[in-house]
Each structure stands twice: as structure tokens, then as C-alpha cells.
Short mmCIF file of C-alpha atoms and ligand atoms in Angstrom, two decimals:
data_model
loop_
_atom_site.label_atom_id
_atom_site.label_comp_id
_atom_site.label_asym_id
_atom_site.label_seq_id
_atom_site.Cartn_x
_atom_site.Cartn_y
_atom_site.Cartn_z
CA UNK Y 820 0.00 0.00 0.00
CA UNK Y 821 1.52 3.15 -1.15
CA UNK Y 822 1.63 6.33 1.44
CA UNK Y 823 0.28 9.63 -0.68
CA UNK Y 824 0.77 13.15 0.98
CA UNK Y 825 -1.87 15.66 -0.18
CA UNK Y 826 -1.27 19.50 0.34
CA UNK Y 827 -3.83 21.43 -0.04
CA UNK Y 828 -6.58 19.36 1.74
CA UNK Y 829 -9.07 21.68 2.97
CA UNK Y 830 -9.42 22.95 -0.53
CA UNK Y 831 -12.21 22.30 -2.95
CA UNK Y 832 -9.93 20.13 -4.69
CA UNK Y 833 -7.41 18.94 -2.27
CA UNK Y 834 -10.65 17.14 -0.55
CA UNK Y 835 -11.82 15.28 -3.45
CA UNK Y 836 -8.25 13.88 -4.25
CA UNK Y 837 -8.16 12.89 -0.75
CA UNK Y 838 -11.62 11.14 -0.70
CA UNK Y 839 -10.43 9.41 -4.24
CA UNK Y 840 -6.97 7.98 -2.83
CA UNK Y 841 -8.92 6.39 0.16
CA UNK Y 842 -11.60 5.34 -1.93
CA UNK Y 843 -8.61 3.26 -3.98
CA UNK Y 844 -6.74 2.00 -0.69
CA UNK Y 845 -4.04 4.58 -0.41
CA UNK Y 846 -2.63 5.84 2.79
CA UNK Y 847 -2.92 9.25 2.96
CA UNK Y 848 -0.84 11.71 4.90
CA UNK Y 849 -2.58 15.42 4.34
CA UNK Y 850 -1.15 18.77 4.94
CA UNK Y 851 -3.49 21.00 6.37
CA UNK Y 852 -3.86 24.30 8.55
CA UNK Y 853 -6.57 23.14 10.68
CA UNK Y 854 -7.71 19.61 11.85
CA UNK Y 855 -11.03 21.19 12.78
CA UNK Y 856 -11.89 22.31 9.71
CA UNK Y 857 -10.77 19.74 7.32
CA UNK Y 858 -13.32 17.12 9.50
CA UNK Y 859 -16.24 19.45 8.27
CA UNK Y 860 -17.82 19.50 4.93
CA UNK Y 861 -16.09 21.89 2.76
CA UNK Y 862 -18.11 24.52 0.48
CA UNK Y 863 -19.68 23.71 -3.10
CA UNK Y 864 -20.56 20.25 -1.70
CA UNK Y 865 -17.02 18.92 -1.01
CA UNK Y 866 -16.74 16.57 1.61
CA UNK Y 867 -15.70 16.06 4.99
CA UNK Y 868 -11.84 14.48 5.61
CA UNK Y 869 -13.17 12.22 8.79
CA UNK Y 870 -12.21 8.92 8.46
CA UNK Y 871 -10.23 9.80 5.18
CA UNK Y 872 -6.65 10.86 6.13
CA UNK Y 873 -4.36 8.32 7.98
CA UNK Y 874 -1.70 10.76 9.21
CA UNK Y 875 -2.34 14.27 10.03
CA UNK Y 876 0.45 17.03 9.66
CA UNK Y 877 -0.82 20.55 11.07
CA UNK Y 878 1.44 23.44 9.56
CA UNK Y 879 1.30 26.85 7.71
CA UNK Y 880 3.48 25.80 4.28
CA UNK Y 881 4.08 29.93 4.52
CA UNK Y 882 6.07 29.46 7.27
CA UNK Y 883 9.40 27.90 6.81
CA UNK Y 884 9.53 27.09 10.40
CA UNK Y 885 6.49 25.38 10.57
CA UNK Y 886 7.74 22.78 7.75
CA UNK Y 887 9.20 19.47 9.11
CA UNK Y 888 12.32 18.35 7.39
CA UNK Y 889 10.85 14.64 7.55
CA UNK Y 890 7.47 15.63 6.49
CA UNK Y 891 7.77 13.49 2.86
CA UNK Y 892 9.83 10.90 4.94
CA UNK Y 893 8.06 7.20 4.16
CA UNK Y 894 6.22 8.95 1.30
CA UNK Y 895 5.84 7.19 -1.44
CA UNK Y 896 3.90 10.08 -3.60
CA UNK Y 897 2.60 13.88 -3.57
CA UNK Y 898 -0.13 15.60 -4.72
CA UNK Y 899 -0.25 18.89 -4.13
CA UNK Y 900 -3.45 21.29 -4.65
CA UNK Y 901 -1.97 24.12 -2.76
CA UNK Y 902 -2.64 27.38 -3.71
CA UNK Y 903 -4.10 30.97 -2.89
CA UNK Y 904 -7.62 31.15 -3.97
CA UNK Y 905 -9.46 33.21 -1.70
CA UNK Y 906 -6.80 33.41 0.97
CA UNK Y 907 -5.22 36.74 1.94
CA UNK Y 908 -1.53 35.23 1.41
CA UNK Y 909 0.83 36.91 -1.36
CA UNK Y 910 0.60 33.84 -4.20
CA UNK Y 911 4.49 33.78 -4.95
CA UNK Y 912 4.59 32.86 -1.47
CA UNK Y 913 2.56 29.98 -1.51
CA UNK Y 914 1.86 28.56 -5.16
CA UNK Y 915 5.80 29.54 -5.55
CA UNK Y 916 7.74 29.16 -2.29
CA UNK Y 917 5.35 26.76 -0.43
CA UNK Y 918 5.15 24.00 -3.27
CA UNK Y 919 9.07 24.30 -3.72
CA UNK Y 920 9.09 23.50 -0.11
CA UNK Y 921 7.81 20.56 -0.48
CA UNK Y 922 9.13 20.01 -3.84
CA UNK Y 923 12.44 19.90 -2.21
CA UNK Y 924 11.57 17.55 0.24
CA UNK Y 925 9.77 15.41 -2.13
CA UNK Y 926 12.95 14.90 -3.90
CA UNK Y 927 15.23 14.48 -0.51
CA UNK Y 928 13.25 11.68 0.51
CA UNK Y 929 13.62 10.63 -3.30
CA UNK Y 930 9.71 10.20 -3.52
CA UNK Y 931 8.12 8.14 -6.83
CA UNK Y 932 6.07 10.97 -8.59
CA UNK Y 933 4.93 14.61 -7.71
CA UNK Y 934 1.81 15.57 -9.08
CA UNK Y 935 0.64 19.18 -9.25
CA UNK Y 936 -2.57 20.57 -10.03
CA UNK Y 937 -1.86 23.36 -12.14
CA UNK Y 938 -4.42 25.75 -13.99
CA UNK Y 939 -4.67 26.01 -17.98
CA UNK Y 940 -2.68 28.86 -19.82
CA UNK Y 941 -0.52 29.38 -17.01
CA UNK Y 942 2.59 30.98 -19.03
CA UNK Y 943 0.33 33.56 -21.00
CA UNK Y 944 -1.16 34.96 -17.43
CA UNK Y 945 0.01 38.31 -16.29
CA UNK Y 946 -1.34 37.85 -12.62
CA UNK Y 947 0.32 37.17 -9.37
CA UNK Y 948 -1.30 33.95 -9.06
CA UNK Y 949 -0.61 32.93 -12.44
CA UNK Y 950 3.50 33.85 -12.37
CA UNK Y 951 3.53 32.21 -9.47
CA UNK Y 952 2.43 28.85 -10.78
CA UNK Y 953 4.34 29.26 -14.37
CA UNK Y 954 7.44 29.48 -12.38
CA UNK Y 955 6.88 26.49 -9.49
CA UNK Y 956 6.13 24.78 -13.03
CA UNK Y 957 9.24 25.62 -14.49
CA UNK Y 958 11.01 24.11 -11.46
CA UNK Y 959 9.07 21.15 -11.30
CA UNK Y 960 9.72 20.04 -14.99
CA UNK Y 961 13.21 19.73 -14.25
CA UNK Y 962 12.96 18.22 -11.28
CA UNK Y 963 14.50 14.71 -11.20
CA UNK Y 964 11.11 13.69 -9.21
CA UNK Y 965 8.69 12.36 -11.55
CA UNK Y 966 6.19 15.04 -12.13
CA UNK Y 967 2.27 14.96 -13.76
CA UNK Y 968 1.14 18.52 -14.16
CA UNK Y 969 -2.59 19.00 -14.52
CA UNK Y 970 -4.13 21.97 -16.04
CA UNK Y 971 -7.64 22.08 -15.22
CA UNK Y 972 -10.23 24.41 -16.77
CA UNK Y 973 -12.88 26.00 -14.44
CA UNK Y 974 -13.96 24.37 -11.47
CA UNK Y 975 -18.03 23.88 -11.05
CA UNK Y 976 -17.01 25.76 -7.56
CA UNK Y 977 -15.69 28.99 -9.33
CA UNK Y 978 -18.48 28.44 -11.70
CA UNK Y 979 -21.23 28.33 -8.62
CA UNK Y 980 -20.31 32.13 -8.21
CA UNK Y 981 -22.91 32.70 -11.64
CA UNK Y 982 -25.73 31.07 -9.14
CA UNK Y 983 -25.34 33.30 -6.69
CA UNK Y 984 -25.18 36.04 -9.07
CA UNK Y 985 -28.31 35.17 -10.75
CA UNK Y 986 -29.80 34.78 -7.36
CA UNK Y 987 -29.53 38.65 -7.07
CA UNK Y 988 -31.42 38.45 -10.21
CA UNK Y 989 -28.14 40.09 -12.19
CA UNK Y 990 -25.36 38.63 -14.27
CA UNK Y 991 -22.51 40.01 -15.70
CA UNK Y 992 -20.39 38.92 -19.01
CA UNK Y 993 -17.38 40.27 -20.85
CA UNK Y 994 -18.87 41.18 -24.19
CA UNK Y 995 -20.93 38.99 -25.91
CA UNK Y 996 -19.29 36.33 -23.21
CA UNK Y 997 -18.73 34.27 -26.57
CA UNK Y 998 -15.16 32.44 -24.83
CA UNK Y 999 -15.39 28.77 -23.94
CA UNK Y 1000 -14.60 25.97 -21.41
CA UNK Y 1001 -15.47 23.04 -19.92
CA UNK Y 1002 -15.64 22.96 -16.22
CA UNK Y 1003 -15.16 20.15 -14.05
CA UNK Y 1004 -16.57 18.49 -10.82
CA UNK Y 1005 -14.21 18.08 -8.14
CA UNK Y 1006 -14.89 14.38 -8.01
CA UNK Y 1007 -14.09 13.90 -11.66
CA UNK Y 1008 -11.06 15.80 -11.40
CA UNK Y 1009 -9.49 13.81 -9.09
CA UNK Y 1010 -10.47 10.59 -10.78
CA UNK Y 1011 -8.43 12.14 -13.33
CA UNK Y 1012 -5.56 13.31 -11.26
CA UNK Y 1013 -5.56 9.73 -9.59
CA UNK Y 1014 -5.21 7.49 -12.59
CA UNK Y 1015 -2.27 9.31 -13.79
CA UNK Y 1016 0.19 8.46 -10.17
CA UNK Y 1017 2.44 5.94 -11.49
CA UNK Y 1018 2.93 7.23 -14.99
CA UNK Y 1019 5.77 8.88 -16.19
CA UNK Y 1020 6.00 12.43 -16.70
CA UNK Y 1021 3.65 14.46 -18.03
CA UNK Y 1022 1.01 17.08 -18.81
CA UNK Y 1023 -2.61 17.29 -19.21
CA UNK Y 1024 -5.49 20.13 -19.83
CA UNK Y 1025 -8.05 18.73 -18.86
CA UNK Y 1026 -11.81 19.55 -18.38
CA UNK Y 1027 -15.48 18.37 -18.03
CA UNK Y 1028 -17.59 16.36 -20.14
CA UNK Y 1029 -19.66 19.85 -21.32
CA UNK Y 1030 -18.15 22.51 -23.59
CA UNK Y 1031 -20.50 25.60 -22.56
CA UNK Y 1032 -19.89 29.40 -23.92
CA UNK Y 1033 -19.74 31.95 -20.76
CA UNK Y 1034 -23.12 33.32 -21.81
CA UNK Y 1035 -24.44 29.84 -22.19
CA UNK Y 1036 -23.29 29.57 -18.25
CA UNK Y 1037 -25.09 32.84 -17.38
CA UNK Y 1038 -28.08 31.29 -18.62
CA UNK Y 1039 -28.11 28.30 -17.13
CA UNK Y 1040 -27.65 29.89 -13.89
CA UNK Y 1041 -30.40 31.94 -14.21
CA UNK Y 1042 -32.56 28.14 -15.17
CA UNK Y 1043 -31.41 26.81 -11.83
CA UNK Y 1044 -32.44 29.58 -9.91
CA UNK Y 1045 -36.13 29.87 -11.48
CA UNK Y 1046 -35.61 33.62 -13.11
CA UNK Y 1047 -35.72 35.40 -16.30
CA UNK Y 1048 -31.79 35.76 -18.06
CA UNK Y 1049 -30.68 39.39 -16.97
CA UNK Y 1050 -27.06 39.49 -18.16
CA UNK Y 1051 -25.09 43.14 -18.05
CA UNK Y 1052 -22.62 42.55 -21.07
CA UNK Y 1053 -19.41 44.50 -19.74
CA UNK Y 1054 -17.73 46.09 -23.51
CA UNK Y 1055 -14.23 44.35 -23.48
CA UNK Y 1056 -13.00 48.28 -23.58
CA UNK Y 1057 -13.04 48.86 -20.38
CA UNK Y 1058 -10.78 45.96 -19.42
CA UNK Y 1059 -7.78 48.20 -19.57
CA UNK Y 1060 -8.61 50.89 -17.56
CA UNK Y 1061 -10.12 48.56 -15.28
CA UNK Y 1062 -6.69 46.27 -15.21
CA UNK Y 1063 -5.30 50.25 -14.69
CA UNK Y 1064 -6.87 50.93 -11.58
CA UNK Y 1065 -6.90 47.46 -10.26
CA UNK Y 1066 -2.78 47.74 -10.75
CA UNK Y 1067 -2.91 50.62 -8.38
CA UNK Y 1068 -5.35 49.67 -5.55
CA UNK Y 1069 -2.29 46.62 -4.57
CA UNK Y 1070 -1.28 43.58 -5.35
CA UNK Y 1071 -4.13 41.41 -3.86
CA UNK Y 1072 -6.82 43.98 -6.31
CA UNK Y 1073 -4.48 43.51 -9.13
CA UNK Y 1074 -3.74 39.67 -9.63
CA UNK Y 1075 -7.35 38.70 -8.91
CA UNK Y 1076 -8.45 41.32 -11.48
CA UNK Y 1077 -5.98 40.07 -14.01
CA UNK Y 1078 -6.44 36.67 -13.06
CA UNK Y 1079 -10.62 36.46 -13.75
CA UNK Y 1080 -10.26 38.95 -16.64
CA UNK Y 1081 -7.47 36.38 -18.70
CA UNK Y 1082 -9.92 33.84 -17.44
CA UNK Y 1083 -12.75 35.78 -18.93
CA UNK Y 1084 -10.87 36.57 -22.47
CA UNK Y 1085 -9.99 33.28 -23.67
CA UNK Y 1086 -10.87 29.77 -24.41
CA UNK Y 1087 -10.13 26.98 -21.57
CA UNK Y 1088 -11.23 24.01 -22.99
CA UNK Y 1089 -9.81 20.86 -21.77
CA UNK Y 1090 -9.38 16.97 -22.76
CA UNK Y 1091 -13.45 15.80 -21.82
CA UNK Y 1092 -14.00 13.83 -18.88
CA UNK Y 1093 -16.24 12.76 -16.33
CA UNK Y 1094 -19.73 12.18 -15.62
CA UNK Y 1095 -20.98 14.95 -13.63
CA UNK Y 1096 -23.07 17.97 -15.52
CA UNK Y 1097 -22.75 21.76 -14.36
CA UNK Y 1098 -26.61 22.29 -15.16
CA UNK Y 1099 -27.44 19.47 -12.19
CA UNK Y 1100 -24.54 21.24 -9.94
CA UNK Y 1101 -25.67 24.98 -10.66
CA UNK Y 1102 -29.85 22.96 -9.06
CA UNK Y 1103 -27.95 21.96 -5.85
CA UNK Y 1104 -26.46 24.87 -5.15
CA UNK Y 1105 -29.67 27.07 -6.07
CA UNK Y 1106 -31.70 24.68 -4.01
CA UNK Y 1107 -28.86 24.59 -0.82
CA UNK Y 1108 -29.63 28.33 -1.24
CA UNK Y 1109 -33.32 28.48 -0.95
CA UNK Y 1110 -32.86 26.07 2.27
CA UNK Y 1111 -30.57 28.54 3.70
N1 NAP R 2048 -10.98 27.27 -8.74
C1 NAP R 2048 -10.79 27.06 -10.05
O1 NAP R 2048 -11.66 27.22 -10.92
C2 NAP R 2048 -9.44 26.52 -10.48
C3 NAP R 2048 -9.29 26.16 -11.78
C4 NAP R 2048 -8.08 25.64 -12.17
C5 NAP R 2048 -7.06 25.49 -11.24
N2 NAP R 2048 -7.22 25.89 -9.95
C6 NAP R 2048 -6.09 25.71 -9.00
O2 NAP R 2048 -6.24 24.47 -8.32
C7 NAP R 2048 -5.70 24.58 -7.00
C8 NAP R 2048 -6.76 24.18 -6.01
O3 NAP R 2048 -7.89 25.03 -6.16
P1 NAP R 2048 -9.08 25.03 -5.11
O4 NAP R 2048 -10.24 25.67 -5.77
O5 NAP R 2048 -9.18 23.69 -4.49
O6 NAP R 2048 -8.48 26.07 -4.03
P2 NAP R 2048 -8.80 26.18 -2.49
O7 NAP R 2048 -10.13 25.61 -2.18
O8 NAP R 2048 -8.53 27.59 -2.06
O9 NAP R 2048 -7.66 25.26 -1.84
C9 NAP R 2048 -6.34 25.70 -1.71
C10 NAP R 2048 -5.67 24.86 -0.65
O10 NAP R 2048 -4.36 25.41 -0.39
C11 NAP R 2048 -4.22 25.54 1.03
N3 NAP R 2048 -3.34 26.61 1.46
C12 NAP R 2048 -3.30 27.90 1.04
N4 NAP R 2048 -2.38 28.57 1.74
C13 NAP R 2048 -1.82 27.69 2.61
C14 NAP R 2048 -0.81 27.78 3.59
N5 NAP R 2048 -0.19 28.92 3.85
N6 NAP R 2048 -0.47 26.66 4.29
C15 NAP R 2048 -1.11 25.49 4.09
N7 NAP R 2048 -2.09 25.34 3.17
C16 NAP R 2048 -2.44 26.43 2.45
C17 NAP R 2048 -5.61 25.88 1.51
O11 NAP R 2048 -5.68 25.69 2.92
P3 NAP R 2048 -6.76 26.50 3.81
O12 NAP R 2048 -8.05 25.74 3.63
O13 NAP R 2048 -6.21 26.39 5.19
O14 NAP R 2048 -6.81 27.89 3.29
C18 NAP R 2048 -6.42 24.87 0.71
O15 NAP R 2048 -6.35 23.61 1.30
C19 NAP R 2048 -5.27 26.04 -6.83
O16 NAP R 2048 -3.88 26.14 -7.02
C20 NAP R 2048 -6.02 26.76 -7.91
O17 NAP R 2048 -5.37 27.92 -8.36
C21 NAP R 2048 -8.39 26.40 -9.54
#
């Protein structure tokens, strides 16, 4: 049985690949900030880590001094889905510094395979977030540890943000929102993720079974929730001085801005797979809203 430590656990993704590797009789060490939290059911359905994880290691990977040397010691794999998403942490920090971390312990204890999830386009993005993870990339490549690199599209969690939007009764698109991609389910990604430990080297874009324009989203959003389509169209000209101002409110104001606005611009569309469907996703979460 082959020991598999997870970073990134608490995470919409990081839970899924956890649940998967139990699910297929790994042992699973995770890497996580709080206990507490990863035993409760994480947002946009993702589930609970009790009874999932066989070893627990409680540290912040932004703090050097909170990183055990030994941590990938009797190791056999990692999988890391660490990352700043909504966290106030700077991203080279973290996507950078904190997966080289445990990149370089990874390849101390001479581990089989290091698989990272990645996001699509990540050399042609301009934000924080996105240098960030072209350069940890970089590294990782020529890294003597074998290494998968997965480039996901959109996740149906970053996509539940058009529910929620359409809730309000309001949606907004970047011009005719004509750009598309196929999100994927957590659960699907980390089937994914899962059957590729144990291959050599590699890298996959990857997305879900449904190619869908952004517009096409907006509408089914506005299905789920019961309401007539109300979509602002933003004109792509204002993305400049928008990307302007963001530049100057700070860092944190100006990667996110960059990073949804590259997201917005072009096509993410991934190798199809898995089973689950955005439209039944987008009725859960408008339903878990009207029980709220
Ligand atoms: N969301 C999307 O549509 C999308 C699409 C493609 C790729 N991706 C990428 O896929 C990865 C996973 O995404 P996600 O949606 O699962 O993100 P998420 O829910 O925010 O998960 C990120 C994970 O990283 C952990 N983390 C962040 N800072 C940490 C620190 N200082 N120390 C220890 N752990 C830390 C978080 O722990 P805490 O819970 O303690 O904060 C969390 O477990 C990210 O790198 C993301 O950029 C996302």
C-alpha cells in the first residue's frame, strides 16, 4: 500500500483527491492548517476528511519554520493542490515558495512521482497567481522527481459564483461572453488526477464532459435559480482601464483582477472527462440556497 501526501486538503480540490486515494486503498498523509476544519464538509458540496486521512500534519506551508524536514519521509507520492484562492496570502509565497518547499523535500526523501494541479494557460497569465504557478512549473519540470502537471479548466465551484449572481437576479459577461470551457466536478477531477500516479512524466489540460460558452453559463444559472436571463454585457473596452486601476489599488486587487479577466478573455477548454453535468450542480447549489 503506497503512502500519498496531499497539500492542499481543505481545498475544494485537495478534498476530493483525498476522498479518491482512500476510496482506492491509499494511505494518505494530508497537509493541512486546521484539523477542525478539514473534519467538516467543505463549500460547493465537497466533503468532509473524517475517516479519510491516515496521518495528520498541522502546519502553515508559509512558514518555513512550521515545515518538518521529515514531512515526505516514508512517502511514497505527492499531490499537491496548494494554492491561494481566496486566501489573503501573497501567491508567490505559496503557489511559488510553499510547493518548492515541499518540492524539495519530495525529492530528498527521493519520492516516486509529484503531481501538481496546475491551472490552464498558465505561461500567458500576467497575474500574481498565475506567475507564481508558471514558475513552481518551471522548477518542477526539471525536477528529477517524476512530475504529472494538470491543467484544469474551471472548477463547477468557481463556476457556482454565476448562481449566486443570478440569485440577485443580475449577471454580468465580458462582451458577448462568446469564450469557452469546460468545467469540471471536483470528483471527476481527481479521478483524473488519480489514474495518472504511477505514470511517467507528463502534462494534461483537462476539463469536463460539457463545452458551454460563458453566456451559455449565465443562462443556465439563471434556469437553476427559477428567473428570467438578466445578463449586463461589460464592452471588453473597459478591461484596460479597469486592469489600470486594479494595478494601483495593490497587489491582492491587481492579480485577482488580471487573473478572472485572462480567465474571462480566452478559451479553456480541456481533454473531456467525467460524468458529472454543471446544469445538475448549478440545481444543488440554487436549491442549498433556498434552504438557507
Ligand atoms: N478554482 C478554479 O476554478 C481553479 C481552476 C483551475 C485550477 N485551480 C487551481 O487548483 C488549486 C486548487 O484550487 P481550489 O479551488 O481547491 O483552491 P482552495 O479551495 O482555495 O484550496 C487551496 C488549498 O491550499 C491551502 N493553502 C493555502 N495557503 C496555505 C498555507 N499557507 N499553508 C497550508 N495550506 C495552504 C488551503 O488551505 P486553507 O483551507 O487552510 O486555506 C487549501 O487547502 C489552486 O492552485 C487553484 O489555483 C483552480
Amino acid at each position: 500500500m503506497e503512502t500519498v501526501l496531499v497539500a492542499g486538503a481543505t481545498g475544494y480540490m485537495g478534498r476530493y483527491l483525498v476522498s479518491e486515494l482512500h476510496r482506492r486503498g491509499y494511505r494518505v498523509r494530508v497537509l493541512v492548517r486546521s484539523r477542525e476544519r478539514a473534519e467538516q464538509s467543505g463549500e460547493f458540496g465537497a466533503p468532509s476528511l473524517r475517516g479519510l486521512v491516515d496521518e495528520w500534519v498541522v502546519a502553515d506551508v508559509g512558514d518555513a519554520s512550521e515545515i518538518d524536514g521529515d514531512l515526505c519521509h516514508g512517502v511514497d507520492r505527492v499531490v499537491s493542490a496548494l494554492g491561494v484562492t481566496r486566501q489573503r496570502a501573497d501567491p508567490w509565497d505559496i503557489d511559488f515558495r510553499g510547493n518548492l518547499r515541499l518540492l524539495s523535500l519530495a525529492e530528498e526523501a527521493a519520492v516516486a512521482s509529484f503531481l501538481y494541479v496546475n491551472v490552464m494557460h498558465v505561461h500567458e497569465g500576467t497575474s500574481m497567481v498565475m506567475r507564481s504557478k508558471a514558475a513552481f512549473v518551471e522548477v518542477l519540470r526539471r525536477s528529477a522527481v517524476t512530475s504529472q502537471i494538470v491543467n484544469p479548466s474551471g472548477y463547477f465551484s468557481d463556476a457556482s459564483e454565476f448562481v449566486h449572481m443570478a440569485h440577485r437576479g443580475i449577471a454580468f459577461e465580458l462582451g458577448a461572453g462568446a469564450q469557452r470551457l469546460n468545467p469540471i466536478h471536483g470528483a471527476d477531477l481527481a479521478e483524473f488526477c488519480i489514474d495518472r500516479l504511477g505514470r511517467e512524466s507528463g502534462e494534461w489540460n483537462v476539463g469536463g464532459p460539457d463545452v458551454y460558452t460563458f453566456h451559455e453559463i449565465v443562462d443556465l444559472a439563471f434556469v437553476a435559480v427559477g428567473k428570467r436571463p438578466r445578463a449586463v454585457r461589460v464592452p471588453v473596452r473597459v478591461v484596460r482601464p479597469v486592469v489600470w486601476a486594479a494595478d494601483r489599488l495593490g497587489p491582492r486587487a491587481s492579480s485577482l483582477t488580471r487573473f478572472f479577466v485572462e480567465g474571462l478573455r480566452r478559451d479553456s477548454i480541456g481533454e473531456r472527462t467525467g460524468t458529472h453535468h454543471l446544469d445538475e450542480h448549478f440545481d444543488a447549489v440554487a436549491l442549498s440556497r433556498r434552504k438557507a
